[in-house]
Every structure is written in structure tokens, then in C-alpha cells.
Short mmCIF file of C-alpha atoms in Angstrom, two decimals:
data_model
loop_
_atom_site.label_atom_id
_atom_site.label_comp_id
_atom_site.label_asym_id
_atom_site.label_seq_id
_atom_site.Cartn_x
_atom_site.Cartn_y
_atom_site.Cartn_z
CA MET A 1 -4.05 -1.54 34.99
CA PRO A 2 -2.89 0.84 32.14
CA ILE A 3 -3.35 0.00 28.86
CA TYR A 4 -0.92 1.18 25.69
CA VAL A 5 -1.82 1.40 22.39
CA VAL A 6 1.68 1.28 19.73
CA GLY A 7 1.73 2.31 16.61
CA ALA A 8 3.05 4.61 14.01
CA ARG A 9 3.10 7.32 16.91
CA ALA A 10 4.39 5.34 19.70
CA GLN A 11 6.16 2.19 17.93
CA ARG A 12 7.44 0.76 21.89
CA VAL A 13 6.60 0.47 25.38
CA ARG A 14 8.31 -1.57 28.02
CA ILE A 15 6.05 -4.02 30.20
CA PRO A 16 6.86 -5.78 33.71
CA ASN A 17 8.44 -9.19 32.46
CA GLN A 18 5.23 -11.57 33.35
CA ALA A 19 3.43 -14.77 31.54
CA LEU A 20 1.86 -13.10 28.08
CA SER A 21 -1.66 -13.97 26.72
CA ILE A 22 -1.29 -13.25 23.05
CA THR A 23 -4.58 -12.93 20.70
CA VAL A 24 -5.11 -11.54 17.10
CA THR A 25 -8.56 -10.49 16.25
CA GLY A 26 -10.61 -9.26 12.72
CA SER A 27 -10.37 -11.14 9.22
CA VAL A 28 -8.82 -13.48 10.73
CA THR A 29 -10.29 -16.71 9.62
CA GLY A 30 -7.56 -17.52 6.97
CA ALA A 31 -4.55 -16.51 9.37
CA ALA A 32 -2.95 -17.85 11.92
CA LEU A 33 0.08 -16.53 14.96
CA ASP A 34 3.41 -17.59 14.34
CA ILE A 35 5.20 -17.09 17.33
CA ARG A 36 9.16 -17.56 16.76
CA ALA A 37 10.39 -17.96 20.08
CA GLY A 38 12.90 -20.41 19.70
CA ALA A 39 13.52 -22.59 22.42
CA GLN A 40 10.70 -20.97 25.38
CA THR A 41 7.71 -22.82 25.64
CA VAL A 42 4.23 -21.52 23.72
CA VAL A 43 1.15 -22.67 24.77
CA ARG A 44 -1.37 -22.41 21.90
CA SER A 45 -4.66 -22.43 22.13
CA SER A 46 -5.71 -21.46 18.93
CA ASP A 47 -4.84 -19.95 15.59
CA HIS A 48 -5.54 -16.68 17.13
CA HIS A 49 -5.09 -17.30 20.63
CA ALA A 50 -1.13 -18.27 22.26
CA VAL A 51 0.19 -17.95 25.99
CA LEU A 52 4.22 -17.68 26.64
CA PRO A 53 4.55 -18.88 30.77
CA GLN A 54 8.15 -16.93 30.87
CA ILE A 55 10.33 -14.92 28.67
CA ASP A 56 13.97 -14.95 28.79
CA ALA A 57 15.13 -14.38 25.05
CA PRO A 58 13.82 -12.09 22.12
CA LEU A 59 11.09 -13.34 20.64
CA VAL A 60 9.07 -12.42 17.59
CA VAL A 61 4.96 -12.47 16.58
CA ALA A 62 4.20 -12.60 13.43
CA LEU A 63 1.11 -13.73 11.52
CA ILE A 64 0.90 -16.25 8.59
CA PRO A 65 -2.30 -17.26 6.18
CA ARG A 66 -3.66 -20.36 6.94
CA GLY A 67 -4.79 -22.35 2.93
CA ALA A 68 -3.40 -19.81 1.16
CA ALA A 69 -0.20 -18.59 0.20
CA ARG A 70 -1.34 -14.89 0.52
CA PHE A 71 -3.94 -13.07 3.15
CA ALA A 72 -6.59 -12.53 1.03
CA PRO A 73 -8.13 -8.44 0.58
CA GLY A 74 -9.89 -6.76 2.73
CA THR A 75 -7.45 -8.82 5.73
CA VAL A 76 -7.16 -6.58 8.90
CA VAL A 77 -6.24 -7.90 12.25
CA HIS A 78 -5.79 -6.10 15.46
CA LEU A 79 -2.64 -7.81 17.86
CA ALA A 80 -3.66 -7.67 21.75
CA ILE A 81 -0.84 -8.59 24.15
CA ALA A 82 -1.54 -8.98 27.71
CA HIS A 83 -0.47 -10.15 30.92
CA ASP A 84 -1.73 -13.47 31.38
CA THR A 85 -3.39 -13.17 35.20
CA PRO A 86 -6.34 -15.18 34.96
CA THR A 87 -6.59 -13.66 39.00
CA VAL A 88 -6.30 -9.86 37.85
CA ALA A 89 -9.61 -8.51 36.69
CA ASP A 90 -7.72 -5.52 34.52
CA PRO A 91 -4.29 -6.57 33.65
CA VAL A 92 -1.64 -4.53 32.11
CA GLN A 93 -2.47 -4.73 27.95
CA VAL A 94 -0.66 -3.38 24.64
CA VAL A 95 -3.03 -2.56 21.98
CA PHE A 96 -1.76 -2.65 18.46
CA ASP A 97 -3.20 -0.29 15.88
CA PRO A 98 -5.36 -2.11 13.00
CA VAL A 99 -3.24 -3.21 10.10
CA ASP A 100 -4.33 -4.20 6.71
CA ILE A 101 -2.33 -7.01 5.96
CA SER A 102 -4.26 -7.96 1.90
CA GLY A 103 -1.69 -9.72 -0.40
CA GLU A 104 0.88 -10.53 2.27
CA ALA A 105 2.22 -13.80 2.54
CA VAL A 106 3.94 -13.15 6.71
CA VAL A 107 3.86 -10.11 8.67
CA VAL A 108 5.76 -9.96 11.60
CA PHE A 109 3.63 -7.41 14.00
CA ALA A 110 5.91 -7.23 16.97
CA GLU A 111 9.13 -7.44 18.77
CA LEU A 112 9.46 -8.79 22.13
CA THR A 113 12.58 -8.33 24.06
CA PRO A 114 13.17 -9.09 27.94
CA GLN A 115 15.32 -6.23 29.77
CA GLY A 116 15.91 -7.27 33.32
CA PRO A 117 12.37 -6.75 35.10
CA ASP A 118 10.51 -5.75 32.08
CA ILE A 119 9.76 -6.84 28.22
CA ASP A 120 10.45 -4.19 25.73
CA VAL A 121 7.32 -4.72 23.08
CA ALA A 122 8.13 -2.65 19.54
CA VAL A 123 6.08 -2.66 17.00
CA SER A 124 6.73 -4.01 13.52
CA ALA A 125 3.71 -3.81 11.57
CA LEU A 126 2.80 0.08 11.10
CA ALA A 127 -0.77 0.79 10.31
CA ASP A 128 -1.34 2.28 6.62
CA THR A 129 -1.99 5.27 5.14
CA PRO A 130 -5.51 5.68 4.60
CA MET A 131 -6.20 6.00 1.02
CA ASN A 132 -9.69 5.31 -1.58
CA PRO A 133 -10.21 2.22 -2.42
CA LEU A 134 -8.65 2.10 -5.92
CA ALA A 135 -5.50 3.18 -4.63
CA ALA A 136 -5.28 0.82 -1.12
CA ALA A 137 -6.20 -2.00 -3.80
CA ALA A 138 -3.02 -0.87 -5.91
CA ARG A 139 -1.38 -0.96 -3.19
CA SER A 140 -2.31 -4.08 -1.79
CA VAL A 141 -1.33 -5.94 -5.61
CA ALA A 142 1.71 -4.36 -5.42
CA ARG A 143 2.95 -5.85 -1.87
CA ALA A 144 1.94 -8.96 -3.11
CA THR A 145 4.93 -8.94 -5.57
CA VAL A 146 7.52 -7.07 -3.81
CA GLY A 147 6.08 -7.57 0.25
CA ARG A 148 5.63 -4.95 2.94
CA GLY A 149 8.12 -2.81 5.23
CA ARG A 150 9.58 -1.54 1.70
CA PRO A 151 12.42 0.84 3.07
CA ALA A 152 10.96 4.59 2.90
CA ARG A 153 12.56 6.85 -0.01
CA ALA A 154 12.47 10.19 -0.86
CA THR A 155 11.95 9.51 -4.56
CA PRO A 156 9.15 12.04 -5.67
CA VAL A 157 7.14 10.21 -8.65
CA VAL A 158 5.58 12.73 -11.07
CA LEU A 159 2.51 11.29 -13.49
CA ALA A 160 2.67 13.28 -16.45
CA CYS A 161 -0.83 13.48 -18.28
CA ASP A 162 -1.30 13.43 -21.77
CA THR A 163 -3.74 16.83 -22.20
CA SER A 164 -3.68 16.25 -26.11
CA ALA A 165 -7.68 16.50 -27.09
CA SER A 166 -7.89 13.00 -27.84
CA MET A 167 -7.71 12.74 -24.27
CA ARG A 168 -10.56 14.57 -23.02
CA GLN A 169 -12.43 11.15 -23.34
CA TRP A 170 -10.05 9.37 -20.73
CA PHE A 171 -10.75 12.56 -18.57
CA ALA A 172 -13.98 12.62 -18.52
CA ASP A 173 -14.56 8.42 -17.53
CA GLY A 174 -12.56 8.52 -15.07
CA SER A 175 -9.46 6.77 -16.39
CA VAL A 176 -6.55 9.16 -15.82
CA ALA A 177 -8.02 9.71 -12.53
CA ALA A 178 -7.58 5.97 -11.83
CA ALA A 179 -4.69 5.75 -13.31
CA ALA A 180 -3.41 8.24 -10.58
CA ASP A 181 -5.28 6.07 -7.94
CA ILE A 182 -2.74 3.17 -9.38
CA VAL A 183 0.37 5.09 -9.15
CA VAL A 184 -0.27 6.50 -5.79
CA GLY A 185 -0.79 3.01 -4.54
CA VAL A 186 2.00 1.25 -6.47
CA ALA A 187 4.36 4.00 -5.01
CA ASP A 188 3.26 3.88 -0.92
CA ALA A 189 3.96 -0.25 -1.44
CA LEU A 190 7.56 1.00 -2.98
CA GLY A 191 8.16 3.68 0.02
CA LEU A 192 8.95 5.84 -2.50
CA GLY A 193 8.13 9.94 -2.06
CA ALA A 194 4.85 11.99 -2.59
CA VAL A 195 3.19 11.71 -6.47
CA ASN A 196 2.29 14.92 -7.85
CA ALA A 197 0.84 15.07 -11.85
CA VAL A 198 1.43 17.50 -14.46
CA LEU A 199 -0.87 18.39 -17.85
CA VAL A 200 1.25 18.37 -20.91
CA GLY A 201 -0.28 20.06 -23.78
CA ALA A 202 1.43 22.89 -25.73
CA GLU A 203 2.91 23.39 -21.95
CA VAL A 204 3.08 21.66 -19.14
CA THR A 205 1.35 22.79 -16.00
CA ALA A 206 1.20 21.18 -12.49
CA VAL A 207 -1.59 20.21 -10.97
CA PRO A 208 -2.23 21.70 -7.26
CA GLN A 209 -0.76 19.52 -4.71
CA PRO A 210 -3.29 17.24 -2.80
CA PRO A 211 -4.39 17.30 1.16
CA THR A 212 -3.98 13.61 1.01
CA PRO A 213 -1.69 11.67 -0.72
CA ASP A 214 -5.10 9.36 -2.60
CA GLY A 215 -6.45 13.14 -3.25
CA LEU A 216 -4.58 13.71 -6.23
CA ALA A 217 -7.19 11.32 -8.50
CA THR A 218 -9.56 13.73 -7.42
CA MET A 219 -7.12 16.72 -8.19
CA LEU A 220 -7.28 15.39 -11.72
CA ARG A 221 -11.41 14.80 -12.07
CA GLN A 222 -11.45 18.69 -10.86
CA ALA A 223 -8.65 19.43 -13.67
CA ALA A 224 -10.03 21.75 -16.86
CA PRO A 225 -6.85 20.95 -18.98
CA ARG A 226 -6.45 23.53 -22.17
CA TRP A 227 -6.65 20.42 -24.82
CA SER A 228 -3.78 20.98 -27.15
CA ALA A 229 -3.08 19.72 -30.64
CA GLY A 230 -0.70 17.58 -28.98
CA ALA A 231 1.65 17.14 -26.02
CA ARG A 232 5.28 18.35 -26.19
CA TRP A 233 7.00 16.15 -24.00
CA SER A 234 10.40 17.80 -24.78
CA LYS A 235 9.24 20.04 -22.27
CA LEU A 236 9.27 17.72 -19.29
CA ALA A 237 12.27 18.96 -17.44
CA PRO A 238 14.71 16.76 -15.92
CA GLY A 239 14.64 16.31 -12.81
CA PRO A 240 15.12 13.72 -9.71
CA ALA A 241 11.46 12.82 -9.67
CA ARG A 242 10.37 9.22 -11.58
CA VAL A 243 8.58 10.31 -14.27
CA ILE A 244 5.34 7.90 -15.45
CA VAL A 245 3.30 9.35 -18.32
CA CYS A 246 -0.24 8.77 -18.75
CA SER A 247 -1.64 8.64 -22.56
CA ASP A 248 -3.68 7.33 -24.94
CA TYR A 249 -0.20 7.97 -27.61
CA VAL A 250 3.05 8.30 -26.84
CA PRO A 251 6.04 8.58 -29.72
CA THR A 252 8.69 5.52 -29.52
CA GLN A 253 11.29 8.06 -28.28
CA VAL A 254 9.25 9.31 -25.37
CA ARG A 255 8.71 5.37 -24.50
CA GLN A 256 12.68 5.40 -24.38
CA ARG A 257 12.69 8.20 -21.71
CA PHE A 258 9.62 7.39 -19.34
CA PRO A 259 7.50 4.20 -18.62
CA VAL A 260 3.79 4.75 -19.89
CA ILE A 261 0.06 3.76 -18.51
CA ALA A 262 -1.52 3.89 -21.61
CA VAL A 263 -5.38 4.48 -21.94
CA SER A 264 -6.55 2.97 -25.01
CA ALA A 265 -8.91 0.80 -26.97
CA ASP A 266 -6.37 -0.35 -29.28
CA GLN A 267 -5.59 -4.14 -28.11
CA HIS A 268 -2.40 -4.10 -30.31
CA LEU A 269 -0.58 -1.81 -27.23
CA ASP A 270 1.14 -3.29 -24.69
CA PRO A 271 -1.63 -5.20 -22.53
CA ALA A 272 0.44 -4.73 -19.79
CA ALA A 273 0.44 -1.57 -18.69
CA ARG A 274 -3.23 -0.59 -20.28
CA LEU A 275 -6.12 0.48 -19.10
CA PRO A 276 -9.16 -0.66 -21.57
CA ALA A 277 -11.99 1.86 -21.79
CA PRO A 278 -15.13 1.11 -19.09
CA PRO A 279 -18.13 -0.25 -19.74
CA PRO A 280 -20.24 2.82 -21.35
CA GLY A 281 -21.91 4.34 -18.28
CA GLN A 282 -19.18 3.36 -15.83
CA ASP A 283 -16.27 5.08 -14.52
CA ALA A 284 -12.92 3.84 -14.57
CA THR A 285 -12.63 3.21 -11.13
CA ALA A 286 -15.42 0.60 -10.42
CA ALA A 287 -14.19 -1.18 -13.64
CA LEU A 288 -11.00 -1.56 -12.56
CA LEU A 289 -12.10 -2.75 -9.17
CA ALA A 290 -14.92 -5.20 -10.40
CA HIS A 291 -12.25 -7.00 -12.62
CA PRO A 292 -8.85 -7.24 -10.28
CA ALA A 293 -7.35 -9.48 -13.38
CA THR A 294 -6.65 -6.15 -15.42
CA LEU A 295 -6.17 -4.05 -12.01
CA GLN A 296 -3.31 -6.90 -11.03
CA ARG A 297 -1.76 -6.62 -14.73
CA VAL A 298 -1.38 -2.53 -14.87
CA VAL A 299 -0.29 -2.85 -11.46
CA ALA A 300 2.49 -5.38 -11.62
CA ALA A 301 3.70 -3.12 -15.05
CA VAL A 302 3.82 -0.04 -12.54
CA VAL A 303 5.88 -1.77 -10.07
CA ARG A 304 8.57 -3.12 -12.74
CA ASP A 305 8.36 0.31 -14.03
CA LEU A 306 8.89 2.49 -10.11
CA SER A 307 11.12 -0.35 -8.52
#
């Protein structure tokens, strides 16, 4: 019998309307199936498996956390739907792409709708764009606030990086690259467009577009800025993009125009969007991944600024 794979490329399929077996596997210790079938019979053998003897009305297959308000970091699950025909060795199966649901409170995976002799199976939760660990962590933290499935918008985002001479250390220790990963992860969670970067010194210089969304951090690590005596923020041209500034010092008039991720050891600055210096000898990305409270604080500020 055929096996159908549904996900971002193929988002729906029709199968014969027969009794169905629904199973979720993967990081499911703290998760349970939530079959929203109205008055229809649902036979649950466990939190991770259910049987629908007959389907005569639309229903929804969702997953909810057990023992916590949200799914834990690193929760990746796989949904499978198959005909519940014990006498058939190889029944029709619908296999869903694995989905990372970290930070979610509830995830709707599929909608099943009877269509005459068939059932239309439509995927609702699509697999994420693969990202590096910090960008993916920032996306998960952001989703804990905004949820999943935000409508996609074409609004681009620009990270404007200060290249004053005082920023040399923040490029060297990976803080600027870490800021880029945070912005990329949050932008994906919010359904925003591509994230680009510019270097702001005596002039404004565009950073080459990376081949993948999370490659912006790598481009900034490889950048060779022309260090200047100060950043000419007035040269940032207005446009449709949402601009967020990364700097160790931003004048009041610039803060009034743009949101800021501050890279600074100065604890007098607004702590909401301040990346502190990583411990000596440690890269900023590793430091943030080791201190989730700091990451959560900065991500919350960026979500607020880009929403």
C-alpha cells in the first residue's frame, strides 16, 4: 500500500475513508495527542496513540504538553496516520515531516475532512527552516510569547551594526554575530521577511546576503569592517525594512528612531536588550546558550521591537 509524505512541499493528500490509527513519536515524554473530533468516537490506547473507528465529520489532530505549560526545548515530534486494518500487513500511511514544537503551548498538526468515499488530510504544522542552535533557540523562545503559525509578511529586517573602533571587541568575541542569530530567529517566529545586515561607520556598507537565513552570523564573523571614529547613523536611508541597531553606544536621537540591541558591560543600560560580554575566552553564542535567562530577556525585547 502507498505511503504518503506530507509537509511543506505536499501539504494535503486524500486517502480512502476507513478507520484510522494516529500515532505520534519522537520527543513525546511530555506530550499527548489531543483529537478534537466532537461527538465522534476516539479510542485512546495511550497519550501517543488513538484510533478513530469511523470519520463522518471534520476533526483536528493536535498535540498538547503534559506536566508543563509549554513543550520543552528540543521537542521534535513525528505524526503518522494509517488505516487501522490489523489484517492488512502494509496499510495506507500518511507520514508527516518532523516538526520542532519547542516552546509551544499547543500545536495543531492536521485537519481531517471526509469527502465522500475519501478523507482529505491537510497538514497544519509545517517543519521549520533549519537554523543553527542559537537562531533556533531564539525562535523557540519567541514562539513561547507569540505562538506558532504567524501569517507570513514580506517585511524585511535590517540589522545595522556599528563599526566604530570601540566595537572591535564585540565583533571579535562573537557578540555581533550572536545578535544577528537572535534577530534571525525572532524574525522567523514573527513571520517577517529576510534579515540583512549593514555596517554603519563613516559610510553604510551592505553585508553580502548569506546563502541560508541563519548564515548572516557567519557573514558578520567574516566581515572586515573599516573601523571609524563614530557611526554616521544619519546615513541610514529610510525604507520599508524594519531596522534594529547593534551598538555599544547609541545616542538618544538614534534610540528614538530605531530599536537597539546593546552590546555592553555597562549595567546601567536598559537590561532588556543588552548582550553582556561573554566570559574571557568564550564565544558569545556559547555563553548565551549556556545562560537561557539572558537569551530569554533579549529575545523578549526583540519580539517587542519587531512585532
